mmCIF file of C-alpha atoms in Angstrom:
data_model
loop_
_atom_site.group_PDB
_atom_site.id
_atom_site.type_symbol
_atom_site.label_atom_id
_atom_site.label_comp_id
_atom_site.label_asym_id
_atom_site.label_seq_id
_atom_site.Cartn_x
_atom_site.Cartn_y
_atom_site.Cartn_z
ATOM 1 C CA MET A 164 12.747 4.832 13.094
ATOM 2 C CA PRO A 165 14.324 1.438 13.827
ATOM 3 C CA GLU A 166 16.017 -0.544 11.099
ATOM 4 C CA ILE A 167 14.724 -4.104 10.981
ATOM 5 C CA ILE A 168 15.862 -7.302 9.318
ATOM 6 C CA PHE A 169 13.244 -9.999 8.924
ATOM 7 C CA PRO A 170 13.091 -13.354 7.126
ATOM 8 C CA GLY A 171 11.781 -13.433 3.572
ATOM 9 C CA PRO A 172 11.129 -16.314 1.200
ATOM 10 C CA ASP A 173 14.528 -15.869 -0.492
ATOM 11 C CA GLY A 174 16.654 -14.616 2.409
ATOM 12 C CA ARG A 175 16.732 -11.692 4.791
ATOM 13 C CA LEU A 176 14.816 -8.504 3.978
ATOM 14 C CA GLU A 177 15.690 -5.005 5.156
ATOM 15 C CA GLY A 178 13.099 -2.548 6.374
ATOM 16 C CA ARG A 179 12.256 0.497 8.469
ATOM 17 C CA TYR A 180 9.530 0.305 11.091
ATOM 18 C CA SER A 181 7.639 2.834 13.205
ATOM 19 C CA HIS A 182 5.484 1.459 16.033
ATOM 20 C CA GLY A 183 2.126 3.105 16.646
ATOM 21 C CA PRO A 184 1.370 4.587 20.074
ATOM 22 C CA ALA A 185 -1.829 2.634 20.762
ATOM 23 C CA ALA A 186 -1.997 -1.030 21.744
ATOM 24 C CA ASN A 187 -4.422 -1.664 18.871
ATOM 25 C CA ALA A 188 -2.813 0.735 16.390
ATOM 26 C CA PRO A 189 -3.740 -0.016 12.768
ATOM 27 C CA ILE A 190 -0.933 -1.267 10.544
ATOM 28 C CA ALA A 191 0.233 -0.214 7.086
ATOM 29 C CA LEU A 192 2.755 -1.676 4.660
ATOM 30 C CA ILE A 193 4.450 0.552 2.054
ATOM 31 C CA LEU A 194 5.824 -0.891 -1.205
ATOM 32 C CA HIS A 195 8.443 0.890 -3.307
ATOM 33 C CA PRO A 196 8.743 1.317 -7.104
ATOM 34 C CA HIS A 197 10.546 -0.923 -9.605
ATOM 35 C CA PRO A 198 13.852 -2.327 -8.281
ATOM 36 C CA LEU A 199 15.504 -2.370 -11.721
ATOM 37 C CA TYR A 200 14.899 1.363 -12.197
ATOM 38 C CA GLY A 201 16.296 2.627 -8.926
ATOM 39 C CA GLY A 202 13.290 1.892 -6.733
ATOM 40 C CA THR A 203 14.039 1.491 -3.029
ATOM 41 C CA MET A 204 12.214 1.934 0.270
ATOM 42 C CA ASN A 205 13.818 5.393 0.472
ATOM 43 C CA ASN A 206 12.084 6.605 -2.681
ATOM 44 C CA LYS A 207 10.512 9.991 -1.888
ATOM 45 C CA VAL A 208 6.951 8.870 -2.575
ATOM 46 C CA ALA A 209 7.308 5.695 -0.482
ATOM 47 C CA TYR A 210 8.989 7.725 2.272
ATOM 48 C CA THR A 211 6.166 10.281 2.163
ATOM 49 C CA LEU A 212 3.464 7.609 2.468
ATOM 50 C CA PHE A 213 5.345 6.018 5.366
ATOM 51 C CA HIS A 214 5.303 9.253 7.347
ATOM 52 C CA VAL A 215 1.676 10.037 6.533
ATOM 53 C CA PHE A 216 0.603 6.739 8.086
ATOM 54 C CA ALA A 217 2.987 7.135 11.031
ATOM 55 C CA LYS A 218 1.572 10.570 11.877
ATOM 56 C CA ARG A 219 -1.914 9.048 11.850
ATOM 57 C CA GLY A 220 -0.860 6.627 14.584
ATOM 58 C CA PHE A 221 -0.268 3.532 12.453
ATOM 59 C CA SER A 222 2.388 0.921 13.041
ATOM 60 C CA VAL A 223 3.947 1.239 9.599
ATOM 61 C CA MET A 224 6.747 -0.456 7.698
ATOM 62 C CA ARG A 225 8.512 0.059 4.417
ATOM 63 C CA PHE A 226 11.104 -2.408 3.170
ATOM 64 C CA ASN A 227 13.396 -3.227 0.270
ATOM 65 C CA PHE A 228 12.305 -5.948 -2.106
ATOM 66 C CA ARG A 229 14.749 -8.799 -2.707
ATOM 67 C CA GLY A 230 18.040 -7.712 -4.246
ATOM 68 C CA VAL A 231 17.639 -4.075 -3.172
ATOM 69 C CA GLY A 232 19.875 -2.516 -0.525
ATOM 70 C CA ARG A 233 20.636 -5.108 2.139
ATOM 71 C CA SER A 234 17.777 -7.398 1.136
ATOM 72 C CA GLN A 235 18.976 -10.754 -0.128
ATOM 73 C CA GLY A 236 17.954 -12.424 -3.368
ATOM 74 C CA SER A 237 17.471 -11.071 -6.869
ATOM 75 C CA PHE A 238 14.677 -9.483 -8.866
ATOM 76 C CA ASP A 239 11.928 -11.973 -9.728
ATOM 77 C CA ASN A 240 9.620 -10.073 -12.129
ATOM 78 C CA GLY A 241 6.978 -9.468 -9.501
ATOM 79 C CA VAL A 242 6.409 -13.074 -8.426
ATOM 80 C CA GLY A 243 9.057 -13.104 -5.705
ATOM 81 C CA GLU A 244 8.323 -9.507 -4.800
ATOM 82 C CA LEU A 245 4.710 -10.437 -4.045
ATOM 83 C CA SER A 246 6.024 -13.166 -1.727
ATOM 84 C CA ASP A 247 8.313 -10.590 -0.092
ATOM 85 C CA ALA A 248 5.339 -8.313 0.541
ATOM 86 C CA ALA A 249 3.364 -11.184 2.071
ATOM 87 C CA SER A 250 6.278 -11.934 4.418
ATOM 88 C CA ALA A 251 6.480 -8.259 5.385
ATOM 89 C CA LEU A 252 2.772 -8.191 6.181
ATOM 90 C CA ASP A 253 3.196 -11.366 8.254
ATOM 91 C CA TYR A 254 5.947 -9.612 10.221
ATOM 92 C CA LEU A 255 3.749 -6.582 10.828
ATOM 93 C CA GLN A 256 0.816 -8.676 11.980
ATOM 94 C CA THR A 257 2.973 -10.812 14.261
ATOM 95 C CA HIS A 258 4.211 -7.691 16.043
ATOM 96 C CA ASN A 259 0.759 -6.067 16.069
ATOM 97 C CA PRO A 260 -1.676 -8.917 16.840
ATOM 98 C CA ASN A 261 -4.402 -6.532 18.018
ATOM 99 C CA ALA A 262 -4.256 -4.114 15.078
ATOM 100 C CA ALA A 263 -7.566 -2.328 14.540
ATOM 101 C CA ALA A 264 -7.123 -2.276 10.746
ATOM 102 C CA VAL A 265 -4.743 -3.380 7.989
ATOM 103 C CA TRP A 266 -3.717 -1.118 5.094
ATOM 104 C CA ILE A 267 -1.459 -1.489 2.079
ATOM 105 C CA ALA A 268 0.086 1.290 -0.021
ATOM 106 C CA GLY A 269 2.378 1.268 -3.009
ATOM 107 C CA PHE A 270 3.923 3.485 -5.650
ATOM 108 C CA SER A 271 4.141 2.498 -9.339
ATOM 109 C CA PHE A 272 5.477 -1.101 -9.468
ATOM 110 C CA GLY A 273 4.810 -1.210 -5.719
ATOM 111 C CA ALA A 274 1.169 -0.319 -6.362
ATOM 112 C CA TRP A 275 0.859 -3.287 -8.726
ATOM 113 C CA ILE A 276 2.291 -5.618 -6.077
ATOM 114 C CA ALA A 277 0.100 -4.010 -3.400
ATOM 115 C CA MET A 278 -3.072 -4.655 -5.383
ATOM 116 C CA GLN A 279 -2.113 -8.296 -5.885
ATOM 117 C CA LEU A 280 -1.510 -8.681 -2.157
ATOM 118 C CA LEU A 281 -4.898 -7.077 -1.560
ATOM 119 C CA MET A 282 -6.505 -9.932 -3.490
ATOM 120 C CA ARG A 283 -4.708 -12.572 -1.442
ATOM 121 C CA ARG A 284 -5.168 -11.158 2.045
ATOM 122 C CA PRO A 285 -8.833 -10.613 2.939
ATOM 123 C CA GLU A 286 -7.896 -8.897 6.194
ATOM 124 C CA ILE A 287 -6.697 -5.795 4.305
ATOM 125 C CA ASP A 288 -9.192 -2.983 4.944
ATOM 126 C CA GLY A 289 -7.940 -0.243 2.634
ATOM 127 C CA PHE A 290 -5.291 0.771 0.122
ATOM 128 C CA ILE A 291 -3.535 3.722 -1.443
ATOM 129 C CA ALA A 292 -2.147 3.213 -4.953
ATOM 130 C CA VAL A 293 0.062 5.990 -6.319
ATOM 131 C CA ALA A 294 0.546 5.982 -10.107
ATOM 132 C CA PRO A 295 -0.530 2.348 -10.587
ATOM 133 C CA PRO A 296 1.093 1.272 -13.883
ATOM 134 C CA ALA A 297 -2.088 0.196 -15.655
ATOM 135 C CA ASN A 298 -0.376 0.837 -18.999
ATOM 136 C CA MET A 299 2.364 -1.718 -18.243
ATOM 137 C CA TYR A 300 0.715 -4.445 -16.184
ATOM 138 C CA ASP A 301 -2.599 -6.244 -16.287
ATOM 139 C CA PHE A 302 -4.836 -5.286 -13.352
ATOM 140 C CA GLY A 303 -7.582 -7.642 -14.515
ATOM 141 C CA PHE A 304 -7.043 -9.758 -11.399
ATOM 142 C CA LEU A 305 -9.061 -7.125 -9.509
ATOM 143 C CA ALA A 306 -12.287 -8.925 -10.307
ATOM 144 C CA PRO A 307 -13.749 -7.968 -8.022
ATOM 145 C CA CYS A 308 -11.586 -5.552 -6.034
ATOM 146 C CA PRO A 309 -12.152 -6.613 -2.406
ATOM 147 C CA SER A 310 -11.585 -3.254 -0.683
ATOM 148 C CA SER A 311 -12.219 0.428 -1.159
ATOM 149 C CA GLY A 312 -9.215 2.682 -1.604
ATOM 150 C CA LEU A 313 -7.534 5.757 -3.033
ATOM 151 C CA ILE A 314 -5.719 6.108 -6.364
ATOM 152 C CA VAL A 315 -3.462 9.162 -6.741
ATOM 153 C CA GLN A 316 -2.111 10.124 -10.153
ATOM 154 C CA GLY A 317 -0.090 13.002 -11.555
ATOM 155 C CA SER A 318 -1.552 14.804 -14.557
ATOM 156 C CA ASP A 319 1.873 15.176 -16.215
ATOM 157 C CA ASP A 320 3.121 11.629 -15.653
ATOM 158 C CA LYS A 321 5.056 10.503 -18.757
ATOM 159 C CA ILE A 322 5.650 6.960 -17.443
ATOM 160 C CA VAL A 323 2.093 6.129 -16.388
ATOM 161 C CA PRO A 324 -0.351 8.264 -18.411
ATOM 162 C CA GLU A 325 -3.077 9.792 -16.290
ATOM 163 C CA ASN A 326 -5.756 8.461 -18.618
ATOM 164 C CA ASP A 327 -4.775 4.854 -17.859
ATOM 165 C CA SER A 328 -5.031 5.324 -14.092
ATOM 166 C CA ALA A 329 -8.347 7.141 -14.493
ATOM 167 C CA LYS A 330 -9.757 4.238 -16.522
ATOM 168 C CA LEU A 331 -8.615 1.769 -13.857
ATOM 169 C CA ALA A 332 -10.282 3.818 -11.118
ATOM 170 C CA GLN A 333 -13.467 4.092 -13.161
ATOM 171 C CA ARG A 334 -13.582 0.342 -13.817
ATOM 172 C CA LEU A 335 -13.093 -0.504 -10.149
ATOM 173 C CA SER A 336 -15.722 2.035 -9.135
ATOM 174 C CA LEU A 337 -18.367 0.112 -11.063
ATOM 175 C CA GLN A 338 -18.176 -2.723 -8.563
ATOM 176 C CA LYS A 339 -20.976 -2.858 -6.027
ATOM 177 C CA GLY A 340 -19.983 -2.091 -2.472
ATOM 178 C CA ILE A 341 -16.592 -0.670 -3.448
ATOM 179 C CA LYS A 342 -15.748 3.034 -3.397
ATOM 180 C CA ILE A 343 -12.640 4.169 -5.218
ATOM 181 C CA ASP A 344 -11.513 7.736 -4.607
ATOM 182 C CA TYR A 345 -9.464 9.169 -7.467
ATOM 183 C CA LYS A 346 -7.204 12.169 -6.974
ATOM 184 C CA LYS A 347 -5.478 13.798 -9.926
ATOM 185 C CA VAL A 348 -2.598 16.045 -8.863
ATOM 186 C CA THR A 349 -2.336 18.787 -11.478
ATOM 187 C CA GLY A 350 1.197 19.357 -12.746
ATOM 188 C CA ALA A 351 2.692 16.314 -11.016
ATOM 189 C CA ASP A 352 5.092 14.043 -12.895
ATOM 190 C CA HIS A 353 5.618 10.367 -12.124
ATOM 191 C CA PHE A 354 7.771 11.073 -9.076
ATOM 192 C CA PHE A 355 5.679 14.000 -7.813
ATOM 193 C CA GLU A 356 8.658 16.356 -7.909
ATOM 194 C CA GLY A 357 7.587 19.562 -6.239
ATOM 195 C CA LYS A 358 4.158 18.048 -5.549
ATOM 196 C CA LEU A 359 4.835 15.816 -2.535
ATOM 197 C CA ASP A 360 2.902 18.189 -0.282
ATOM 198 C CA GLU A 361 -0.203 17.655 -2.400
ATOM 199 C CA LEU A 362 0.326 13.897 -2.304
ATOM 200 C CA THR A 363 0.686 14.099 1.480
ATOM 201 C CA LEU A 364 -2.529 16.102 1.787
ATOM 202 C CA ALA A 365 -4.510 13.709 -0.428
ATOM 203 C CA ALA A 366 -3.309 10.600 1.402
ATOM 204 C CA ASP A 367 -3.756 12.093 4.865
ATOM 205 C CA LYS A 368 -7.253 13.351 4.085
ATOM 206 C CA TYR A 369 -8.301 9.943 2.792
ATOM 207 C CA ILE A 370 -6.846 8.032 5.746
ATOM 208 C CA LYS A 371 -8.450 10.395 8.258
ATOM 209 C CA ALA A 372 -11.873 10.023 6.632
ATOM 210 C CA SER A 373 -11.550 6.245 6.359
ATOM 211 C CA LEU A 374 -10.465 5.468 9.914
ATOM 212 C CA VAL A 375 -13.848 6.304 11.451
ATOM 213 C CA PRO A 376 -15.896 3.958 9.262
ATOM 214 C CA THR A 377 -13.269 1.244 9.721
ATOM 215 C CA SER A 378 -13.593 1.548 13.495
ATOM 216 C CA ALA A 379 -17.368 1.689 13.234
ATOM 217 C CA ARG A 380 -17.417 -1.519 11.213
ATOM 218 C CA ALA A 381 -15.197 -3.203 13.793
ATOM 219 C CA GLY A 382 -17.470 -2.062 16.620
ATOM 220 C CA LYS A 383 -20.582 -3.160 14.765
ATOM 221 C CA GLY A 384 -19.076 -6.558 14.112
ATOM 222 C CA ALA A 385 -18.169 -6.996 17.765
ATOM 223 C CA ALA A 386 -21.663 -5.942 18.854
ATOM 224 C CA GLU A 387 -23.304 -8.356 16.437
ATOM 225 C CA LYS A 388 -21.057 -11.143 17.640
ATOM 226 C CA ALA A 389 -21.915 -10.405 21.277
ATOM 227 C CA ALA A 390 -25.622 -10.397 20.441
ATOM 228 C CA THR A 391 -25.470 -13.766 18.726
ATOM 229 C CA PRO A 392 -26.550 -16.572 21.081
ATOM 230 C CA PRO A 393 -23.943 -19.284 21.601
ATOM 231 C CA THR A 394 -24.434 -22.581 19.818
ATOM 232 C CA GLU A 395 -23.894 -25.982 21.367
#
C-alpha cells in the first residue's frame, strides 16, 4: 500500500492509501486512537479496519494525526485532529471524485473524532465506531446523528466500559430514520487482543449488508432526478 504525504492544516500529514479497483469505488477514512497514549495509524484495530474496507473494494486511507510519526504539528486536544481528519477526507475525495459512497471509521479517540466529522460532512453515508469513549468525551453533539452505522465494543474493556457504549448506541437508536447496529464482542478488551478476527467479521458483515442499500439509494436518487422535468 503506497505511503502518502498530503497537506494538513498544521503541516504535512503522513498516511497509507489503497486505491479501489472500480472507477466509482466507495471511499473510507480510518482514524487511530489517542496520540498521547501510543495511538498511530498502525494500531492493530485501525490496521484491521483498513484492510476490511480494502477487501470490500473501497479506496481507503489511514493516516497519522498531527505530531504522530512523520505528521507535522503537535497534539491539539481533538480540535486540530478534527481538522486533520477533514483534510484527509478532502484528499480522498479529490482522488476519488466519482466515489459511490463515503464512510468513516475510528477506534477509541479516533471514533470520537470520526463522529464529529460525521456531523460536519453530510456526504458521509455510514460509519463504524470501535470502542467510542462515551465515558470520557461528550457525544451530545450527535443530535441528531445524521447517518446509520455500527458500534463495536468489547465486553471486557477496562478503558471504555461496555455499558457506556451500549447506552450511546441505545440513545442514537431512538432517532427516527437512523439504525444503529451494536455488536458486543464477548471477552474482548479495549485493544481486542486475541479478538481481532471477531472484529473483522463484525465490520465486514456490516459493510457487506450496507453496500446494497447505499447503491440502491444512489440509483433511486438518479432515477428521480432523471424523471424530474427541467425548469427554465
